[in-house]
Amino acid sequence: MTAAPGTPTATYRLQLQPAFPFAAAERAVPYLASLGVSHLHLSPVLEAVPGSTHGYDVVDHSAVRAELGGEEGLRALARTARTHGLGLIVDIVPNHMAAPAPERLNAPLWEVLREGPESPYARWFDIDWRAHGGKVLLPVLGGPLGEEWDRLRVGDGTLRYYDHAFPLRPGTEGLPLAELLDAQWYRLGWWRLARTELNYRRFFTISELIAVRVEDPEVFAATHATLLELVRDGVVDGLRIDHPDGLADPEGYLRRLDRAVRAAAGDGEGGGGRRITPEGAGGRGITPGGGGGRRITPGGSGRWTAPEGDIGRWTAPEGGGARWTVVEKILARDEPLPAGWPVAGTTGYDALHHIDGLFLDPDGLEKLTALYRAFAAPPAHLGGDWAATVRRAAHEVVTHDLAAEVERLTRTASRICAADPRLRDHAPWALRTAIRELLVRLPVYRPYASVGGPPATDADAVMLRSAAADAREAFTVAQEAQVVGVVRDAALGGLGDGPDHRDFCARFAQTAAALRAKSVEDTAFYRYAPLLSAAEVGGDPGRPAVAPEEFHAFAARRSRDWPATGTVLSTHDTKRSADARARLAALTECPDWWGRTVEELTRSAPAPDPHLAWTAWQTALALGHGDAERLVPAVLKAVREAGLRTTWTEQNAAYEEEVTTFLETGPCAAEPSVWAAIGAGLDGPARANALGAALLQLTMPGVPDLYMGTEHVYTALVDPDNRRPPELGGEPADGPSAEKLLLTRAALNLRRERPGWFGPGSTYTPLLASGPSAEHCVAFLRTDNGTGGMDGTNGMDDTDGAPGGAVTVITRLSRRLAEAGGWGATRLPLPPGRWRDLLTGRTAEGPAALDELLSRLPVALLIRI
């Protein structure tokens, strides 16, 4: 793969919110430019639920968010960024919108609730109108309807319940309340009904986020018009696509988006200017990008129409240049990104996993896991064994949290079987069981199959056949187990090409993605707790360690196949920031010490249960201290997600009070001397891990994305802790933050000055140390030609003729290195010539003595002089 025009050299993620709007980002531009990034990476910018701190709850695709400064604020930010040589990357959310309170904020949804399935907006949302007598279940009531009856109010064409306001079906306002409720296109229900009765697709298990049918070309046109205009006008230079696995047809969507972006940027068919937006009920009709005032609204058939009949079409303007697109795709350890996707790559969680894994001692991790099992004594399926824990969590989620999704699949499968005489004897219970058993056995987020489109890949077909073979074990009668094959074939798109066949194939994959996210990242990660830093997005806590040769092979594949893919260490979704994980990774080098420490701490501050004690003290260790304001919410979230003693929906108030009391009187009340003693053994290894991980991310193949504030030491826990408004700027005089800032600036400016060494077309060459401590060094050469100067040539940069090549050197397992006596005679072969470390100014020639090269810092970034 090669990168498209405008590939960033590095991006800087800003988590926009009312407390940090476009104006604040604009003020930070000079500082961010000085760091050396090429683009600002903005969280979603379209209109969201008022007060939202993340922006993924979009309510209006036609408008830039007013709370951030509106479209003029965004354009002003873009202009200021341009004057400092920076572009903008924008996060977009194609999969879902908010189902807000009041509901009028989402104009298309409001129209559907008022007009029902005949509304031209009904095609926007994936609603099963065959359920609930053709009504949309809205699980918004705090209790059963009978208990909330007196809190319902009618007037001014709306039905109100606290902050909610629902439209009334025309002609029903004067009816008695019971008749009025029955006459609506929606059914108000107790919030607890969502898990079993919901009949609209949602984001994971969040009923407040209703999924959008962006696979419909007209819905795509309506929901992307404003973004494409911003591309056309050169405001937006690239895109991050949120959760593509939630879409019915990810590849089809990405191809349509690619065509539209190229057209809007003036490179291909189509183009863009007019904004196609909802009319009425708070919608704004058409807001012309270039003036004119034409209104483009859905006609009675649901088709978006314009006076000239240019439905869903764009005219190519001049200028523009948005090309670089990455997807938030969570890959399993050995899972490839689909080769046919027209993107630069992923957002980078696969890189995070491989970087973090380098700093884990596999032998120490094995010992730490044994100590955890002895201390917490978890049953195998509730945190004692990773594979068993994942399987148990998946069964819980698929039967409990995703029961409504499974029921919809079962209804669809039943219709498919009823339409085929040869399949009619597969009972709904058997179909339901087969669907569940197949879903829980998928080792990745989802298969990619479609009806009438390209067939599933061999890998996906083999995966589903393997899952089906195991799923048959759930049946005691062999003939009944044949239903598993029916469900497998339907999931692969091989049973037929009717509407139900297409629906089942797409919905099975979408449900698989939701199941994987909820059962692994949001449940098993919190139950299996030997090393919390291993439980990170995209990670594999059962096998988190990565050997140097595995890292080199991974990096070489990226350089060859996806040279402009993203890399990350910290994001708005990581459970813990990179520097927090760096502290925890050091525990694998001293497991016995940690086991004794937790035993001693628990004796002085008993916890409600040992699993909590192990988890809470590691969480505090990640911060380096006990801060009640940050630690208590994070640990309460962890115990609810784990679901062992309390959950989000069945909260055990007494237990949660015990948790809070323990945290406040234990980790949060620990004397400074306790944290100083802990830090004495961990600060050094944590420093080496943090600097090493940062330098790897900034110089390995791919485009690094820095999360706000991470150019300094940044220890953050799970959201909302990691979404606090940043304090950007500042020049620490010395200490760890000064070291990290020095490293970050040096690497980013080098990438900007020498893009040929790091971008598409560059090479990646491992450099292998020799000597007694060689395993503690990871090094590689980045350059712009195939030889990299290893043959005695200069390795000239083909852009400006400057000497080419940069060498990255990092230290891994530094505590074990020190215990073994240091680097000793270990040396690193450098390419011919003399090299200077941009971090310390020292010079070296190969073979370089690592005890000299790394005597001041545990890392080095060398260029040839």
mmCIF file of N, CA, C and O in Angstrom, residues 713-798:
data_model
loop_
_atom_site.group_PDB
_atom_site.id
_atom_site.type_symbol
_atom_site.label_atom_id
_atom_site.label_comp_id
_atom_site.label_asym_id
_atom_site.label_seq_id
_atom_site.Cartn_x
_atom_site.Cartn_y
_atom_site.Cartn_z
ATOM 1 N N VAL A 713 5.028 13.874 30.907
ATOM 2 C CA VAL A 713 4.565 12.718 31.663
ATOM 3 C C VAL A 713 3.064 12.884 31.899
ATOM 4 O O VAL A 713 2.608 13.910 32.403
ATOM 5 N N TYR A 714 2.302 11.897 31.510
ATOM 6 C CA TYR A 714 0.843 11.980 31.538
ATOM 7 C C TYR A 714 0.289 10.669 32.078
ATOM 8 O O TYR A 714 0.321 9.645 31.396
ATOM 9 N N THR A 715 -0.168 10.684 33.309
ATOM 10 C CA THR A 715 -0.764 9.502 33.910
ATOM 11 C C THR A 715 -2.255 9.733 34.056
ATOM 12 O O THR A 715 -2.691 10.622 34.778
ATOM 13 N N ALA A 716 -3.023 8.943 33.333
ATOM 14 C CA ALA A 716 -4.474 9.083 33.347
ATOM 15 C C ALA A 716 -5.107 7.706 33.427
ATOM 16 O O ALA A 716 -4.548 6.706 32.952
ATOM 17 N N LEU A 717 -6.287 7.666 34.021
ATOM 18 C CA LEU A 717 -7.060 6.440 34.124
ATOM 19 C C LEU A 717 -8.163 6.457 33.071
ATOM 20 O O LEU A 717 -8.196 7.314 32.193
ATOM 21 N N VAL A 718 -9.081 5.501 33.177
ATOM 22 C CA VAL A 718 -10.149 5.359 32.201
ATOM 23 C C VAL A 718 -11.040 6.601 32.192
ATOM 24 O O VAL A 718 -11.075 7.367 33.168
ATOM 25 N N ASP A 719 -11.780 6.779 31.070
ATOM 26 C CA ASP A 719 -12.643 7.950 30.987
ATOM 27 C C ASP A 719 -13.641 7.949 32.145
ATOM 28 O O ASP A 719 -14.049 6.884 32.607
ATOM 29 N N PRO A 720 -14.006 9.104 32.660
ATOM 30 C CA PRO A 720 -13.726 10.436 32.119
ATOM 31 C C PRO A 720 -12.385 11.038 32.555
ATOM 32 O O PRO A 720 -12.087 12.158 32.185
ATOM 33 N N ASP A 721 -11.580 10.295 33.324
ATOM 34 C CA ASP A 721 -10.328 10.872 33.815
ATOM 35 C C ASP A 721 -9.428 11.304 32.669
ATOM 36 O O ASP A 721 -8.750 12.336 32.758
ATOM 37 N N ASN A 722 -9.411 10.531 31.572
ATOM 38 C CA ASN A 722 -8.508 10.856 30.462
ATOM 39 C C ASN A 722 -9.092 11.884 29.504
ATOM 40 O O ASN A 722 -8.499 12.145 28.461
ATOM 41 N N ARG A 723 -10.235 12.460 29.835
ATOM 42 C CA ARG A 723 -10.837 13.472 28.960
ATOM 43 C C ARG A 723 -10.877 14.843 29.624
ATOM 44 O O ARG A 723 -11.624 15.722 29.200
ATOM 45 N N ARG A 724 -10.083 15.006 30.667
ATOM 46 C CA ARG A 724 -10.001 16.325 31.303
ATOM 47 C C ARG A 724 -9.411 17.340 30.320
ATOM 48 O O ARG A 724 -8.504 17.015 29.564
ATOM 49 N N PRO A 725 -9.943 18.563 30.319
ATOM 50 C CA PRO A 725 -9.390 19.578 29.413
ATOM 51 C C PRO A 725 -7.890 19.729 29.625
ATOM 52 O O PRO A 725 -7.419 19.782 30.770
ATOM 53 N N PRO A 726 -7.116 19.774 28.559
ATOM 54 C CA PRO A 726 -5.661 19.804 28.693
ATOM 55 C C PRO A 726 -5.137 21.187 29.059
ATOM 56 O O PRO A 726 -5.758 22.211 28.789
ATOM 57 N N GLU A 727 -3.981 21.194 29.679
ATOM 58 C CA GLU A 727 -3.218 22.429 29.886
ATOM 59 C C GLU A 727 -1.978 22.312 29.006
ATOM 60 O O GLU A 727 -0.991 21.671 29.374
ATOM 61 N N LEU A 728 -2.075 22.902 27.833
ATOM 62 C CA LEU A 728 -1.021 22.726 26.839
ATOM 63 C C LEU A 728 0.051 23.796 26.993
ATOM 64 O O LEU A 728 -0.222 24.927 27.388
ATOM 65 N N GLY A 729 1.266 23.430 26.641
ATOM 66 C CA GLY A 729 2.384 24.356 26.745
ATOM 67 C C GLY A 729 3.177 24.090 28.005
ATOM 68 O O GLY A 729 3.021 23.090 28.690
ATOM 69 N N GLY A 730 4.033 25.002 28.343
ATOM 70 C CA GLY A 730 4.873 24.827 29.519
ATOM 71 C C GLY A 730 6.183 24.173 29.151
ATOM 72 O O GLY A 730 6.254 23.314 28.277
ATOM 73 N N GLU A 731 7.230 24.590 29.810
ATOM 74 C CA GLU A 731 8.571 24.088 29.535
ATOM 75 C C GLU A 731 9.205 23.628 30.840
ATOM 76 O O GLU A 731 9.840 24.401 31.553
ATOM 77 N N PRO A 732 9.010 22.356 31.226
ATOM 78 C CA PRO A 732 9.630 21.866 32.455
ATOM 79 C C PRO A 732 11.149 21.981 32.375
ATOM 80 O O PRO A 732 11.762 21.655 31.353
ATOM 81 N N ALA A 733 11.754 22.448 33.464
ATOM 82 C CA ALA A 733 13.195 22.683 33.456
ATOM 83 C C ALA A 733 13.982 21.386 33.465
ATOM 84 O O ALA A 733 15.031 21.270 32.822
ATOM 85 N N ASP A 734 13.508 20.407 34.212
ATOM 86 C CA ASP A 734 14.213 19.128 34.286
ATOM 87 C C ASP A 734 13.235 18.067 34.742
ATOM 88 O O ASP A 734 12.037 18.320 34.893
ATOM 89 N N GLY A 735 13.752 16.857 34.937
ATOM 90 C CA GLY A 735 12.911 15.768 35.391
ATOM 91 C C GLY A 735 12.300 14.991 34.246
ATOM 92 O O GLY A 735 12.560 15.250 33.060
ATOM 93 N N PRO A 736 11.462 14.004 34.572
ATOM 94 C CA PRO A 736 10.880 13.120 33.546
ATOM 95 C C PRO A 736 10.101 13.851 32.467
ATOM 96 O O PRO A 736 10.176 13.488 31.290
ATOM 97 N N SER A 737 9.332 14.887 32.831
ATOM 98 C CA SER A 737 8.556 15.601 31.811
ATOM 99 C C SER A 737 9.464 16.322 30.830
ATOM 100 O O SER A 737 9.186 16.376 29.628
ATOM 101 N N ALA A 738 10.554 16.888 31.343
ATOM 102 C CA ALA A 738 11.500 17.564 30.451
ATOM 103 C C ALA A 738 12.137 16.563 29.490
ATOM 104 O O ALA A 738 12.326 16.850 28.296
ATOM 105 N N GLU A 739 12.481 15.379 29.994
ATOM 106 C CA GLU A 739 13.065 14.355 29.127
ATOM 107 C C GLU A 739 12.080 13.930 28.039
ATOM 108 O O GLU A 739 12.450 13.784 26.874
ATOM 109 N N LYS A 740 10.824 13.739 28.427
ATOM 110 C CA LYS A 740 9.847 13.278 27.443
ATOM 111 C C LYS A 740 9.560 14.352 26.410
ATOM 112 O O LYS A 740 9.386 14.060 25.219
ATOM 113 N N LEU A 741 9.490 15.603 26.835
ATOM 114 C CA LEU A 741 9.271 16.694 25.897
ATOM 115 C C LEU A 741 10.447 16.815 24.928
ATOM 116 O O LEU A 741 10.263 17.026 23.720
ATOM 117 N N LEU A 742 11.665 16.695 25.445
ATOM 118 C CA LEU A 742 12.858 16.730 24.589
ATOM 119 C C LEU A 742 12.792 15.637 23.533
ATOM 120 O O LEU A 742 13.010 15.877 22.334
ATOM 121 N N LEU A 743 12.470 14.422 23.953
ATOM 122 C CA LEU A 743 12.377 13.296 23.025
ATOM 123 C C LEU A 743 11.294 13.525 21.981
ATOM 124 O O LEU A 743 11.507 13.310 20.788
ATOM 125 N N THR A 744 10.135 13.973 22.452
ATOM 126 C CA THR A 744 9.000 14.157 21.546
ATOM 127 C C THR A 744 9.313 15.200 20.486
ATOM 128 O O THR A 744 9.067 14.992 19.287
ATOM 129 N N ARG A 745 9.841 16.330 20.913
ATOM 130 C CA ARG A 745 10.164 17.381 19.951
ATOM 131 C C ARG A 745 11.218 16.928 18.954
ATOM 132 O O ARG A 745 11.116 17.198 17.743
ATOM 133 N N ALA A 746 12.242 16.254 19.454
ATOM 134 C CA ALA A 746 13.310 15.824 18.558
ATOM 135 C C ALA A 746 12.785 14.869 17.497
ATOM 136 O O ALA A 746 13.078 15.012 16.302
ATOM 137 N N ALA A 747 11.982 13.883 17.911
ATOM 138 C CA ALA A 747 11.479 12.892 16.957
ATOM 139 C C ALA A 747 10.478 13.499 15.988
ATOM 140 O O ALA A 747 10.514 13.219 14.779
ATOM 141 N N LEU A 748 9.562 14.329 16.503
ATOM 142 C CA LEU A 748 8.543 14.918 15.632
ATOM 143 C C LEU A 748 9.153 15.874 14.620
ATOM 144 O O LEU A 748 8.764 15.885 13.435
ATOM 145 N N ASN A 749 10.094 16.693 15.046
ATOM 146 C CA ASN A 749 10.714 17.618 14.102
ATOM 147 C C ASN A 749 11.566 16.880 13.078
ATOM 148 O O ASN A 749 11.642 17.287 11.915
ATOM 149 N N LEU A 750 12.178 15.777 13.502
ATOM 150 C CA LEU A 750 12.935 14.985 12.542
ATOM 151 C C LEU A 750 11.997 14.377 11.501
ATOM 152 O O LEU A 750 12.303 14.373 10.305
ATOM 153 N N ARG A 751 10.843 13.878 11.949
ATOM 154 C CA ARG A 751 9.874 13.331 11.000
ATOM 155 C C ARG A 751 9.405 14.403 10.019
ATOM 156 O O ARG A 751 9.230 14.131 8.825
ATOM 157 N N ARG A 752 9.189 15.606 10.526
ATOM 158 C CA ARG A 752 8.706 16.680 9.654
ATOM 159 C C ARG A 752 9.786 17.125 8.674
ATOM 160 O O ARG A 752 9.501 17.424 7.508
ATOM 161 N N GLU A 753 11.038 17.160 9.138
ATOM 162 C CA GLU A 753 12.125 17.607 8.271
ATOM 163 C C GLU A 753 12.580 16.528 7.286
ATOM 164 O O GLU A 753 13.051 16.836 6.194
ATOM 165 N N ARG A 754 12.424 15.276 7.666
ATOM 166 C CA ARG A 754 12.880 14.170 6.826
ATOM 167 C C ARG A 754 11.748 13.154 6.630
ATOM 168 O O ARG A 754 11.842 12.006 7.055
ATOM 169 N N PRO A 755 10.648 13.553 6.001
ATOM 170 C CA PRO A 755 9.527 12.617 5.828
ATOM 171 C C PRO A 755 9.904 11.383 5.027
ATOM 172 O O PRO A 755 9.310 10.319 5.203
ATOM 173 N N GLY A 756 10.887 11.505 4.145
ATOM 174 C CA GLY A 756 11.284 10.356 3.352
ATOM 175 C C GLY A 756 11.877 9.231 4.171
ATOM 176 O O GLY A 756 11.902 8.071 3.735
ATOM 177 N N TRP A 757 12.384 9.539 5.348
ATOM 178 C CA TRP A 757 12.955 8.497 6.194
ATOM 179 C C TRP A 757 11.883 7.672 6.908
ATOM 180 O O TRP A 757 12.158 6.557 7.342
ATOM 181 N N PHE A 758 10.684 8.247 7.066
ATOM 182 C CA PHE A 758 9.671 7.606 7.912
ATOM 183 C C PHE A 758 8.368 7.280 7.183
ATOM 184 O O PHE A 758 7.623 6.416 7.622
ATOM 185 N N GLY A 759 8.069 7.978 6.118
ATOM 186 C CA GLY A 759 6.784 7.818 5.468
ATOM 187 C C GLY A 759 6.769 6.700 4.448
ATOM 188 O O GLY A 759 7.694 5.864 4.367
ATOM 189 N N PRO A 760 5.712 6.643 3.633
ATOM 190 C CA PRO A 760 5.615 5.640 2.569
ATOM 191 C C PRO A 760 6.840 5.692 1.661
ATOM 192 O O PRO A 760 7.309 6.758 1.288
ATOM 193 N N GLY A 761 7.352 4.529 1.340
ATOM 194 C CA GLY A 761 8.562 4.447 0.531
ATOM 195 C C GLY A 761 9.823 4.313 1.353
ATOM 196 O O GLY A 761 10.891 3.995 0.811
ATOM 197 N N SER A 762 9.719 4.552 2.653
ATOM 198 C CA SER A 762 10.884 4.383 3.514
ATOM 199 C C SER A 762 11.083 2.909 3.837
ATOM 200 O O SER A 762 10.244 2.065 3.527
ATOM 201 N N THR A 763 12.174 2.594 4.491
ATOM 202 C CA THR A 763 12.472 1.213 4.851
ATOM 203 C C THR A 763 12.618 1.087 6.360
ATOM 204 O O THR A 763 12.866 2.071 7.066
ATOM 205 N N TYR A 764 12.501 -0.138 6.810
ATOM 206 C CA TYR A 764 12.662 -0.464 8.231
ATOM 207 C C TYR A 764 13.652 -1.610 8.323
ATOM 208 O O TYR A 764 13.421 -2.681 7.763
ATOM 209 N N THR A 765 14.770 -1.381 9.015
ATOM 210 C CA THR A 765 15.811 -2.398 9.130
ATOM 211 C C THR A 765 16.154 -2.636 10.590
ATOM 212 O O THR A 765 16.655 -1.732 11.269
ATOM 213 N N PRO A 766 15.875 -3.826 11.131
ATOM 214 C CA PRO A 766 16.275 -4.108 12.515
ATOM 215 C C PRO A 766 17.792 -4.075 12.660
ATOM 216 O O PRO A 766 18.531 -4.497 11.761
ATOM 217 N N LEU A 767 18.241 -3.560 13.784
ATOM 218 C CA LEU A 767 19.655 -3.593 14.140
ATOM 219 C C LEU A 767 19.776 -4.451 15.392
ATOM 220 O O LEU A 767 19.152 -4.144 16.417
ATOM 221 N N LEU A 768 20.548 -5.506 15.331
ATOM 222 C CA LEU A 768 20.607 -6.485 16.409
ATOM 223 C C LEU A 768 21.892 -6.318 17.206
ATOM 224 O O LEU A 768 23.006 -6.433 16.661
ATOM 225 N N ALA A 769 21.739 -6.028 18.493
ATOM 226 C CA ALA A 769 22.894 -5.886 19.366
ATOM 227 C C ALA A 769 23.543 -7.241 19.611
ATOM 228 O O ALA A 769 22.924 -8.297 19.434
ATOM 229 N N SER A 770 24.790 -7.203 20.022
ATOM 230 C CA SER A 770 25.514 -8.424 20.370
ATOM 231 C C SER A 770 26.171 -8.229 21.722
ATOM 232 O O SER A 770 26.550 -7.122 22.096
ATOM 233 N N GLY A 771 26.295 -9.311 22.470
ATOM 234 C CA GLY A 771 26.906 -9.213 23.776
ATOM 235 C C GLY A 771 26.014 -9.794 24.849
ATOM 236 O O GLY A 771 24.902 -10.284 24.584
ATOM 237 N N PRO A 772 26.423 -9.709 26.098
ATOM 238 C CA PRO A 772 25.725 -10.397 27.191
ATOM 239 C C PRO A 772 24.321 -9.870 27.470
ATOM 240 O O PRO A 772 23.486 -10.607 27.998
ATOM 241 N N SER A 773 24.021 -8.625 27.136
ATOM 242 C CA SER A 773 22.711 -8.045 27.443
ATOM 243 C C SER A 773 21.979 -7.626 26.174
ATOM 244 O O SER A 773 21.163 -6.692 26.197
ATOM 245 N N ALA A 774 22.255 -8.307 25.077
ATOM 246 C CA ALA A 774 21.672 -7.911 23.793
ATOM 247 C C ALA A 774 20.152 -7.941 23.817
ATOM 248 O O ALA A 774 19.494 -7.138 23.142
ATOM 249 N N GLU A 775 19.549 -8.852 24.597
ATOM 250 C CA GLU A 775 18.095 -8.961 24.619
ATOM 251 C C GLU A 775 17.418 -7.723 25.189
ATOM 252 O O GLU A 775 16.209 -7.531 25.012
ATOM 253 N N HIS A 776 18.171 -6.881 25.876
ATOM 254 C CA HIS A 776 17.592 -5.683 26.481
ATOM 255 C C HIS A 776 17.587 -4.488 25.542
ATOM 256 O O HIS A 776 17.096 -3.415 25.909
ATOM 257 N N CYS A 777 18.091 -4.647 24.347
ATOM 258 C CA CYS A 777 18.140 -3.554 23.373
ATOM 259 C C CYS A 777 17.242 -3.875 22.180
ATOM 260 O O CYS A 777 17.283 -4.983 21.637
ATOM 261 N N VAL A 778 16.438 -2.901 21.791
ATOM 262 C CA VAL A 778 15.698 -2.971 20.535
ATOM 263 C C VAL A 778 16.099 -1.750 19.723
ATOM 264 O O VAL A 778 16.019 -0.614 20.214
ATOM 265 N N ALA A 779 16.558 -1.978 18.498
ATOM 266 C CA ALA A 779 17.034 -0.874 17.667
ATOM 267 C C ALA A 779 16.667 -1.139 16.213
ATOM 268 O O ALA A 779 16.542 -2.293 15.783
ATOM 269 N N PHE A 780 16.487 -0.062 15.472
ATOM 270 C CA PHE A 780 16.204 -0.198 14.046
ATOM 271 C C PHE A 780 16.611 1.073 13.317
ATOM 272 O O PHE A 780 16.762 2.146 13.925
ATOM 273 N N LEU A 781 16.785 0.920 12.021
ATOM 274 C CA LEU A 781 17.153 2.020 11.133
ATOM 275 C C LEU A 781 15.965 2.368 10.258
ATOM 276 O O LEU A 781 15.345 1.494 9.663
ATOM 277 N N ARG A 782 15.644 3.652 10.165
ATOM 278 C CA ARG A 782 14.648 4.141 9.217
ATOM 279 C C ARG A 782 15.367 4.995 8.179
ATOM 280 O O ARG A 782 16.127 5.912 8.538
ATOM 281 N N THR A 783 15.113 4.692 6.920
ATOM 282 C CA THR A 783 15.744 5.467 5.855
ATOM 283 C C THR A 783 14.881 5.383 4.607
ATOM 284 O O THR A 783 13.838 4.742 4.597
ATOM 285 N N ASP A 784 15.355 6.040 3.564
ATOM 286 C CA ASP A 784 14.523 6.160 2.371
ATOM 287 C C ASP A 784 15.017 5.321 1.209
ATOM 288 O O ASP A 784 14.551 5.473 0.099
ATOM 289 N N ASN A 785 15.998 4.448 1.441
ATOM 290 C CA ASN A 785 16.402 3.574 0.339
ATOM 291 C C ASN A 785 16.627 2.167 0.869
ATOM 292 O O ASN A 785 16.728 1.944 2.068
ATOM 293 N N GLY A 786 16.726 1.234 -0.016
ATOM 294 C CA GLY A 786 16.757 -0.165 0.382
ATOM 295 C C GLY A 786 17.993 -0.576 1.144
ATOM 296 O O GLY A 786 17.969 -1.547 1.884
ATOM 297 N N THR A 787 19.107 0.113 0.967
ATOM 298 C CA THR A 787 20.329 -0.313 1.637
ATOM 299 C C THR A 787 20.499 0.345 2.984
ATOM 300 O O THR A 787 21.154 -0.190 3.859
ATOM 301 N N GLY A 788 19.929 1.549 3.149
ATOM 302 C CA GLY A 788 20.058 2.245 4.417
ATOM 303 C C GLY A 788 21.485 2.591 4.760
ATOM 304 O O GLY A 788 21.823 2.829 5.909
ATOM 305 N N GLY A 789 22.364 2.603 3.778
ATOM 306 C CA GLY A 789 23.741 2.921 4.085
ATOM 307 C C GLY A 789 24.513 1.769 4.677
ATOM 308 O O GLY A 789 25.674 1.897 5.015
ATOM 309 N N MET A 790 23.876 0.577 4.805
ATOM 310 C CA MET A 790 24.568 -0.559 5.409
ATOM 311 C C MET A 790 25.678 -1.086 4.500
ATOM 312 O O MET A 790 26.536 -1.844 4.925
ATOM 313 N N ASP A 791 25.646 -0.675 3.212
ATOM 314 C CA ASP A 791 26.662 -1.157 2.270
ATOM 315 C C ASP A 791 27.796 -0.164 2.082
ATOM 316 O O ASP A 791 28.624 -0.309 1.200
ATOM 317 N N GLY A 792 27.793 0.860 2.924
ATOM 318 C CA GLY A 792 28.846 1.849 2.824
ATOM 319 C C GLY A 792 28.480 3.074 2.046
ATOM 320 O O GLY A 792 29.252 4.018 1.968
ATOM 321 N N THR A 793 27.252 3.094 1.452
ATOM 322 C CA THR A 793 26.810 4.287 0.729
ATOM 323 C C THR A 793 26.262 5.295 1.715
ATOM 324 O O THR A 793 26.057 5.020 2.897
ATOM 325 N N ASN A 794 25.987 6.483 1.192
ATOM 326 C CA ASN A 794 25.464 7.532 2.057
ATOM 327 C C ASN A 794 24.013 7.310 2.452
ATOM 328 O O ASN A 794 23.572 7.816 3.472
ATOM 329 N N GLY A 795 23.252 6.590 1.632
ATOM 330 C CA GLY A 795 21.822 6.492 1.907
ATOM 331 C C GLY A 795 21.187 7.858 1.781
ATOM 332 O O GLY A 795 20.660 8.410 2.737
ATOM 333 N N MET A 796 21.248 8.445 0.584
ATOM 334 C CA MET A 796 20.795 9.813 0.414
ATOM 335 C C MET A 796 19.279 9.905 0.409
ATOM 336 O O MET A 796 18.592 9.041 -0.119
ATOM 337 N N ASP A 797 18.756 10.941 1.018
ATOM 338 C CA ASP A 797 17.315 11.232 0.982
ATOM 339 C C ASP A 797 16.978 11.727 -0.416
ATOM 340 O O ASP A 797 17.580 12.676 -0.917
ATOM 341 N N ASP A 798 16.000 11.072 -1.069
ATOM 342 C CA ASP A 798 15.709 11.425 -2.457
ATOM 343 C C ASP A 798 14.929 12.721 -2.585
ATOM 344 O O ASP A 798 14.605 13.131 -3.669
#
